[in-house]
mmCIF file of C-alpha atoms in Angstrom:
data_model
loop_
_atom_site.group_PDB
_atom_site.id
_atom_site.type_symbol
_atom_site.label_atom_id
_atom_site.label_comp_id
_atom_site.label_asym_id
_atom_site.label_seq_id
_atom_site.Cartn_x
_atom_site.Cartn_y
_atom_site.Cartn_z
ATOM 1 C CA UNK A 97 111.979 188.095 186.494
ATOM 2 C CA UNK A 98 112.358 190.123 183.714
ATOM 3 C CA UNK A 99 113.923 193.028 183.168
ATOM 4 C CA UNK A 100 113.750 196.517 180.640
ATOM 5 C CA UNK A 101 115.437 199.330 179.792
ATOM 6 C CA UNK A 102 113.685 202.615 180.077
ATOM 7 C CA UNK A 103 114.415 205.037 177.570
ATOM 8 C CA UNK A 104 114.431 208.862 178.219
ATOM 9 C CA UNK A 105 111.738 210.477 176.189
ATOM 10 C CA UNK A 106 112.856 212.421 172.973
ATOM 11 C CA UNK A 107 113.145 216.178 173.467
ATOM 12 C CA UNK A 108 112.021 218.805 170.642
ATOM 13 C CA UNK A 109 115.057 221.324 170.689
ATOM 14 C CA UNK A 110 113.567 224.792 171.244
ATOM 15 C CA UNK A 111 114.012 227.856 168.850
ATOM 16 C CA UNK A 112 117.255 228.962 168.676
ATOM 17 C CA UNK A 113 117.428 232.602 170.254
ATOM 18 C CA UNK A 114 117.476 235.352 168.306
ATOM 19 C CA UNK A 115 121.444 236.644 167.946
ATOM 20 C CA UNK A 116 121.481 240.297 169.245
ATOM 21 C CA UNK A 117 123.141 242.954 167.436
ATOM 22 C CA UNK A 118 126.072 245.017 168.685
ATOM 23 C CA UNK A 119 124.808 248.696 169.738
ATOM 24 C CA UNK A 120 126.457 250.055 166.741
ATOM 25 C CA UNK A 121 124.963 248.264 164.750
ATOM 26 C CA UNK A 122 121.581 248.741 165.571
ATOM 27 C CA UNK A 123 122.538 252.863 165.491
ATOM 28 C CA UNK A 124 123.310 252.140 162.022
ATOM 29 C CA UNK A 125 120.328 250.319 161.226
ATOM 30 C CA UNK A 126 118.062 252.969 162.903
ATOM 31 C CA UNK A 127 120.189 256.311 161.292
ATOM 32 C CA UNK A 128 120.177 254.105 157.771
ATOM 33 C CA UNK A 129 116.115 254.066 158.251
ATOM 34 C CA UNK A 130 116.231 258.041 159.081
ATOM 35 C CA UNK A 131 118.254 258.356 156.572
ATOM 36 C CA UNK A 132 116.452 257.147 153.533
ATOM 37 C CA UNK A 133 113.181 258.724 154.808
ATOM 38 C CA UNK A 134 114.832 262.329 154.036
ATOM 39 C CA UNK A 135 114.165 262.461 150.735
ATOM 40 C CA UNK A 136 115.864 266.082 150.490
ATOM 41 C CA UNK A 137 119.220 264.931 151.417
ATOM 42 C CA UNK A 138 119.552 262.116 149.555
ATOM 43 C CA UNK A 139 118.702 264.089 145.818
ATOM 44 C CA UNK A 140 121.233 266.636 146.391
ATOM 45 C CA UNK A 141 123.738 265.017 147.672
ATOM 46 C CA UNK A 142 123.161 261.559 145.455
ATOM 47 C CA UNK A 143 121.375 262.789 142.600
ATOM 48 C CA UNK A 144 121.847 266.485 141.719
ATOM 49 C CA UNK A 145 125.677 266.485 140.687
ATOM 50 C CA UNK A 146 124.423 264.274 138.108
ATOM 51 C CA UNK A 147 121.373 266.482 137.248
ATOM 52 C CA UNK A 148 123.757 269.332 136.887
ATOM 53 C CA UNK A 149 126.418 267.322 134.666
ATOM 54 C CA UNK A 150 123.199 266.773 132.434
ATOM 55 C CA UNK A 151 122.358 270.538 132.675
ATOM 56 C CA UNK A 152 125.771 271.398 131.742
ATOM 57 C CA UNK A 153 126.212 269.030 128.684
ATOM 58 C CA UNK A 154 123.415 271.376 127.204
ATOM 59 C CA UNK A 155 125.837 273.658 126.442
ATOM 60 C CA UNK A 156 127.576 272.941 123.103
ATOM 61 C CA UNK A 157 130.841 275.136 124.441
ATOM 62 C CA UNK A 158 131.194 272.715 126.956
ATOM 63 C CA UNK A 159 131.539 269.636 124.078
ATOM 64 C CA UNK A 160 134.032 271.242 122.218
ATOM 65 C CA UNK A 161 138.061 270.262 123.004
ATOM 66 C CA UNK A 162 139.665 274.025 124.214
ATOM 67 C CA UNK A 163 143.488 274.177 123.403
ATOM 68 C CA UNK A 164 143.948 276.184 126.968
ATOM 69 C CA UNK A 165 142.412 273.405 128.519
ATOM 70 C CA UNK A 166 145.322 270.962 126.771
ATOM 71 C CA UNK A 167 142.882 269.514 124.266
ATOM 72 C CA UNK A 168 140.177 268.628 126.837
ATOM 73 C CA UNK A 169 136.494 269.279 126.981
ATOM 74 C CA UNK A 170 134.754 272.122 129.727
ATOM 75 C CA UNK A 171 132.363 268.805 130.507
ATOM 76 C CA UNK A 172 135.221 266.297 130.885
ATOM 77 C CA UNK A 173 136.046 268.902 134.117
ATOM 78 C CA UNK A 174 133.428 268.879 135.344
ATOM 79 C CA UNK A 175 132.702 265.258 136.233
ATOM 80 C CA UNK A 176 135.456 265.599 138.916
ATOM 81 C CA UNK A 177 133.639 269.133 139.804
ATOM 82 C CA UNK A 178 130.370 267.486 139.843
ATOM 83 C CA UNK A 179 132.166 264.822 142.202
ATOM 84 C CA UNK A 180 133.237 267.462 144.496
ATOM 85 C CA UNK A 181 129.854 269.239 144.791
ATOM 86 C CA UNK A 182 128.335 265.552 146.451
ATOM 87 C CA UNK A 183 130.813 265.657 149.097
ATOM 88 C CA UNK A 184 130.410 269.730 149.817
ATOM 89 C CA UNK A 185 126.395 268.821 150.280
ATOM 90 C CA UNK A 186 126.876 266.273 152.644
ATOM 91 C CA UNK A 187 129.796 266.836 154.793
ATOM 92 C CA UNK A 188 128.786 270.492 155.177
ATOM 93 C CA UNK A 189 124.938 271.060 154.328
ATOM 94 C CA UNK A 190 123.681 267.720 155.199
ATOM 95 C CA UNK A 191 125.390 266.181 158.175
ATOM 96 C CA UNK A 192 125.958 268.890 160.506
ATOM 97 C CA UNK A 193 122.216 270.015 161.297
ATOM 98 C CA UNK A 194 121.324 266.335 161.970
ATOM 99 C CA UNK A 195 124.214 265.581 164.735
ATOM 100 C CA UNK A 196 123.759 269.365 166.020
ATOM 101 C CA UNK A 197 119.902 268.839 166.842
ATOM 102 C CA UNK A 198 120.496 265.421 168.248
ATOM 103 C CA UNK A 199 122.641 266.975 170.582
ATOM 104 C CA UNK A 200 120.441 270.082 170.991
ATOM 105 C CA UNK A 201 117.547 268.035 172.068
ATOM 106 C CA UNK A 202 119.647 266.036 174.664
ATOM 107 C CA UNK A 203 119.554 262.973 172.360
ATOM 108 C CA UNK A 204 123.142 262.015 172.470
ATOM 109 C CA UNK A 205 122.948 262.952 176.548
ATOM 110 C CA UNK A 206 120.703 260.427 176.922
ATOM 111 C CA UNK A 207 122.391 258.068 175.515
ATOM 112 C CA UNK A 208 125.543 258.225 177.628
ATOM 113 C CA UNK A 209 123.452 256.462 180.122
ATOM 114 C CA UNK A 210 123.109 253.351 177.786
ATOM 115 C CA UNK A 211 125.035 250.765 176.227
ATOM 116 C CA UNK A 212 124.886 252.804 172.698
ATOM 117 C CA UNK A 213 127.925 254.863 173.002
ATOM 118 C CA UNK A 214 127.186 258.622 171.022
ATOM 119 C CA UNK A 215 130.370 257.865 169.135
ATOM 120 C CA UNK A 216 128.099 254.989 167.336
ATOM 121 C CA UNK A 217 125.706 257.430 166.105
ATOM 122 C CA UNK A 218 128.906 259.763 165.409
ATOM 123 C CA UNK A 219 130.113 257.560 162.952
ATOM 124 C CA UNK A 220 127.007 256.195 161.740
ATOM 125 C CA UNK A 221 126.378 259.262 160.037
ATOM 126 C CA UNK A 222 129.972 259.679 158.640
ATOM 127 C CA UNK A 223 129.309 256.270 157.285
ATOM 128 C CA UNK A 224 126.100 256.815 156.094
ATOM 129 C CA UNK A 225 127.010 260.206 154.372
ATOM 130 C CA UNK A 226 130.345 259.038 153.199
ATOM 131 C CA UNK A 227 128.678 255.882 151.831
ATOM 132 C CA UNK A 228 125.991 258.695 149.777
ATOM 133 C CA UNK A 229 129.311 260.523 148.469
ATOM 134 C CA UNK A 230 131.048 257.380 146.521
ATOM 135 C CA UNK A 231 127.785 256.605 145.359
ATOM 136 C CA UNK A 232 127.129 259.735 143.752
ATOM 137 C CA UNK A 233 130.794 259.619 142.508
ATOM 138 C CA UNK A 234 129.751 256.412 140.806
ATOM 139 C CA UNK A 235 126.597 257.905 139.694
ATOM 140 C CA UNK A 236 128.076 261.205 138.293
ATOM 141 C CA UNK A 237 130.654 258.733 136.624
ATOM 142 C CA UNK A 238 128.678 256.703 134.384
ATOM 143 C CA UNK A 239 126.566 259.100 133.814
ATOM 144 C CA UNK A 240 129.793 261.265 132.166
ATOM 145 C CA UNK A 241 131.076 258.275 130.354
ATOM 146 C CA UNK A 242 127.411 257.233 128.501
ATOM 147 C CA UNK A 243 125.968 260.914 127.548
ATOM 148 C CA UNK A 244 128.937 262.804 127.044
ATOM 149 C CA UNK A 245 131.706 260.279 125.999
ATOM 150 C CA UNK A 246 133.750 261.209 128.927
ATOM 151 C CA UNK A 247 136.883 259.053 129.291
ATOM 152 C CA UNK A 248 137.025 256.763 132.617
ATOM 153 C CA UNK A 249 139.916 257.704 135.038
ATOM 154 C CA UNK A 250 143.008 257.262 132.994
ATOM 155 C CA UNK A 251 145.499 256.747 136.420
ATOM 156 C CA UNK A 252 142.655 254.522 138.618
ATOM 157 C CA UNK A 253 144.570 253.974 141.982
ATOM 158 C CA UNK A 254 145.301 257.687 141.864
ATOM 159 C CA UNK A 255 141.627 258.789 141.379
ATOM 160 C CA UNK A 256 140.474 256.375 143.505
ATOM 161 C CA UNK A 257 143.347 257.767 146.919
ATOM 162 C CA UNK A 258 141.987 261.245 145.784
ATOM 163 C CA UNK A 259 138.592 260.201 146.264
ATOM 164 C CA UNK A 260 139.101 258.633 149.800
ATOM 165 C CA UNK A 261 141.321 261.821 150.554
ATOM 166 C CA UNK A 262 138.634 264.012 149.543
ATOM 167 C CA UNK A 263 135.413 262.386 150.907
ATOM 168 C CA UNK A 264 137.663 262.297 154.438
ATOM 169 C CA UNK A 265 138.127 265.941 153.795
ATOM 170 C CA UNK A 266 134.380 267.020 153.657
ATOM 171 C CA UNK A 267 133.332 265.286 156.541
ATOM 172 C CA UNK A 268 136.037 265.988 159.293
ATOM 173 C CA UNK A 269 135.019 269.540 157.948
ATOM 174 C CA UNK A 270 131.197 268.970 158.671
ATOM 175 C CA UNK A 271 132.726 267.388 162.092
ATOM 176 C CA UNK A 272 134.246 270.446 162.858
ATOM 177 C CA UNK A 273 131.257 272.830 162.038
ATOM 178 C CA UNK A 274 129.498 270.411 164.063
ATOM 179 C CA UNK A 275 131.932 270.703 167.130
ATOM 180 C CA UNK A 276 131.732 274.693 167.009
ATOM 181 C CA UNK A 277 127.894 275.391 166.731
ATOM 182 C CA UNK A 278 125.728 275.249 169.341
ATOM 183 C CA UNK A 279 122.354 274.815 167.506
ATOM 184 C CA UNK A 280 120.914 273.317 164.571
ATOM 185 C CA UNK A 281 120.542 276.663 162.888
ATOM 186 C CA UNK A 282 123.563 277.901 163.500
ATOM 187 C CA UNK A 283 124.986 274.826 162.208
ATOM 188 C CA UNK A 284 122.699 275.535 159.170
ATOM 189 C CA UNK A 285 124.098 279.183 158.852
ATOM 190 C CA UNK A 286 127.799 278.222 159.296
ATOM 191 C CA UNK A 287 127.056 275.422 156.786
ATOM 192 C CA UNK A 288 125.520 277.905 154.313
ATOM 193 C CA UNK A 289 128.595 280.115 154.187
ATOM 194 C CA UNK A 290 131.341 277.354 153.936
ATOM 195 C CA UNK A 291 128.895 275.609 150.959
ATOM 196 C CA UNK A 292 129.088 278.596 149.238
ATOM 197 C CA UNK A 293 133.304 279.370 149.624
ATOM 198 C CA UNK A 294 134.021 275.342 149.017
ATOM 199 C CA UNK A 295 131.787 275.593 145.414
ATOM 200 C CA UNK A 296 134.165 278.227 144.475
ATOM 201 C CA UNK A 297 136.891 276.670 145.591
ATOM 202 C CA UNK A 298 135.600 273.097 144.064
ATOM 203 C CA UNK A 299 135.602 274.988 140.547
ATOM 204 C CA UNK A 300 131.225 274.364 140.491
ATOM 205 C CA UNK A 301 131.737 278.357 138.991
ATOM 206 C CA UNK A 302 134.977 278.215 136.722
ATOM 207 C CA UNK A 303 137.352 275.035 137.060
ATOM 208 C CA UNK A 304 140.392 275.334 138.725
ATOM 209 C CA UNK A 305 142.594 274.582 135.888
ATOM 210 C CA UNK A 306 140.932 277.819 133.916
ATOM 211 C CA UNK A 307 141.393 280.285 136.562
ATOM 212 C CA UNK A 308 144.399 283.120 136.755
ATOM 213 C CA UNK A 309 147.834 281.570 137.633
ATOM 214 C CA UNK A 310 147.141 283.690 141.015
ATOM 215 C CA UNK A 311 143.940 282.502 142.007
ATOM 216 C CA UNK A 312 144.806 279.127 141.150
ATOM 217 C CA UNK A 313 147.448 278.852 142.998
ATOM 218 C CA UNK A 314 145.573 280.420 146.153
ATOM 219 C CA UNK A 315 142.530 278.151 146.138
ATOM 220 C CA UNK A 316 144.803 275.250 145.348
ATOM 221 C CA UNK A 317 145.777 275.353 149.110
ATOM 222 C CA UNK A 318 142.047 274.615 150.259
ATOM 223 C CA UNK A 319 140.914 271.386 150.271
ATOM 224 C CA UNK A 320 138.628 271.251 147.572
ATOM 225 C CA UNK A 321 141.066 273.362 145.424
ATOM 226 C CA UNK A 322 143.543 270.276 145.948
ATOM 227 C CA UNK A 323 140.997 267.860 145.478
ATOM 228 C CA UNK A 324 139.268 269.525 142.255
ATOM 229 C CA UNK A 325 143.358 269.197 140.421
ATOM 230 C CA UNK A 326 144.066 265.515 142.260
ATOM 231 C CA UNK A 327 141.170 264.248 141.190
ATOM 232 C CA UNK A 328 141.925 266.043 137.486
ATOM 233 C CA UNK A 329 144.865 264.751 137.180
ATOM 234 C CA UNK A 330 144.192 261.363 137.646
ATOM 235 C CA UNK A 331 141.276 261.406 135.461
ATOM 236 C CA UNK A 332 143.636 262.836 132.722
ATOM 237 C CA UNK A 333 146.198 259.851 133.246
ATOM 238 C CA UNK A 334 148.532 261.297 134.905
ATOM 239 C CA UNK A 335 149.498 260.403 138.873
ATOM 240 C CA UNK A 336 148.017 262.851 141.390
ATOM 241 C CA UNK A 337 150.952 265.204 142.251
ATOM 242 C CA UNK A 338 152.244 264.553 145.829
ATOM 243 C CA UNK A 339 151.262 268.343 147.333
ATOM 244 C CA UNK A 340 147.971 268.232 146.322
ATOM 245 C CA UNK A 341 147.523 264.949 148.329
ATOM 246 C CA UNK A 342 149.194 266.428 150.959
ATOM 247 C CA UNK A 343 147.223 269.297 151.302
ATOM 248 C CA UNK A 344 144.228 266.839 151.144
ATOM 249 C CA UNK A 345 145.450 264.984 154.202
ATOM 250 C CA UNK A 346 146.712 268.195 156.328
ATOM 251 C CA UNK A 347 143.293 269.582 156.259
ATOM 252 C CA UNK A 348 141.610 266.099 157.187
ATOM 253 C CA UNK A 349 144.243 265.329 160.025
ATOM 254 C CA UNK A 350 143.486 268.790 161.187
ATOM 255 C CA UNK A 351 140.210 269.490 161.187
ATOM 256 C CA UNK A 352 139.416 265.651 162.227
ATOM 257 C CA UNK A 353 141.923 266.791 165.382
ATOM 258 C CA UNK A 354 140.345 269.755 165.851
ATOM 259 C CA UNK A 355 136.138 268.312 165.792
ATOM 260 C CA UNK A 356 137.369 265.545 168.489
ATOM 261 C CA UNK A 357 138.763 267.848 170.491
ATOM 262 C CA UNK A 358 136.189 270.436 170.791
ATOM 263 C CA UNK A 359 132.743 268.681 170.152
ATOM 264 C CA UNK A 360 130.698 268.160 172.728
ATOM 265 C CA UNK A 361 128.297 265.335 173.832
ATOM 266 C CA UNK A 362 125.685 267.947 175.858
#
């Protein structure tokens, strides 16, 4: 009698299943989409402080080295300036409308009843617009340095905590405006003004470091006052002095304390 061994047939292993992305991450992915399709946003907020740096280095004053100035250039300011403007656009123009009308059309209401928290497409957008800020820093930058000669940051780690400090400072300030209006439009309105009174502030009109002792010393206390001489500074070579970093973080702890505390989902 003879006997075998049966052998089980082969199996074919399946397609593996397709890994499924985290709820915030597919918020990201969708508001990165929406995002890039606004082709508005992204030019003044990415590409116009560099448009205007161009603009600017028209002007042969600007080129020339002023003694009040300590031997620096009108243009060397305003890369900095220019800096500033990027983060004023999006923390204050840009980003408030689009999380006000989300909520205004029961968007983020609706999704309370789902797995996607509104807190995911919260700080989607802070990502996203943050993300549009450095890049237009970086822009802005080597656009200084190739048509106009401007020096790179002489004090790097400085420039570089001023630039965190400051981008953090825009948008818990477009959080806030977002937390107090209502509607889209008002969030436009309230946006408007603040754009306007942060350019002044930001030195877009007349730099900081050029205006009366007074003044100066009044619109250094506002964020973008401190940020506009940080960031100078440290571009200059020196270290960022230690109030003007302060003031920098007061603001963002506040304001970031005050948008969590009063915005609303509904």
């Amino acid at each position: 009698m003879q006997t075998g061994t049966t052998t089980a047939p082969a199996t074919t292993p399946g397609p593996r299943p397709a890994r499924r992305r985290s709820p915030a991450a597919a918020v990201l992915i969708a508001e990165t989409r929406l995002f890039l399709r606004e082709p508005g946003s992204l030019f003044w907020v990415f590409a116009f402080p560099s448009v205007l740096l161009v603009i600017l280095g028209f002007v042969p004053a600007f080129k020339e080295a002023q003694d009040d100035l300590g031997g620096r250039r009108v243009i060397d300011l305003y890369v900095p300036i220019s800096i500033l403007l990027a983060m004023i656009t999006a923390g204050v123009q840009a980003m408030p409308p689009v999380l006000t009308a989300y909520r205004e059309r029961g968007i983020l209401r609706r999704m309370s009843a789902t797995p996607v928290r509104p807190s995911a497409l919260l700080a989607a957008q802070i990502l996203l617009h943050g993300a549009a800020c450095l890049g237009s820093a970086l822009l802005v930058t080597v656009v200084g340095r190739t048509a106009y000669g401007v020096p790179l940051p002489g004090h790097l780690p400085g420039y570089l905590l001023a630039l965190l400090l400051s981008v953090a400072a825009a948008l818990t300030l477009g959080a806030t405006i977002c937390a107090l209006s209502r509607t889209a439009k008002a969030a436009t309105a309230v946006g408007s003004v603040a754009y306007l009174v942060m350019m002044f502030t930001a030195g877009v009109w007349l730099p900081v470091q050029a205006m009366p002792d007074i003044l100066r010393r009044i619109v250094e206390i506002t964020p973008f006052g401190a940020a506009s001489q940080a960031l100078e500074q440290a571009a200059s070579g020196s270290r960022p002095d230690l109030i003007h970093l302060g003031i920098l973080t007061l603001w963002t702890v506040v304001t970031g304390i005050a948008a969590s505390r009063m915005f609303r989902w509904q």
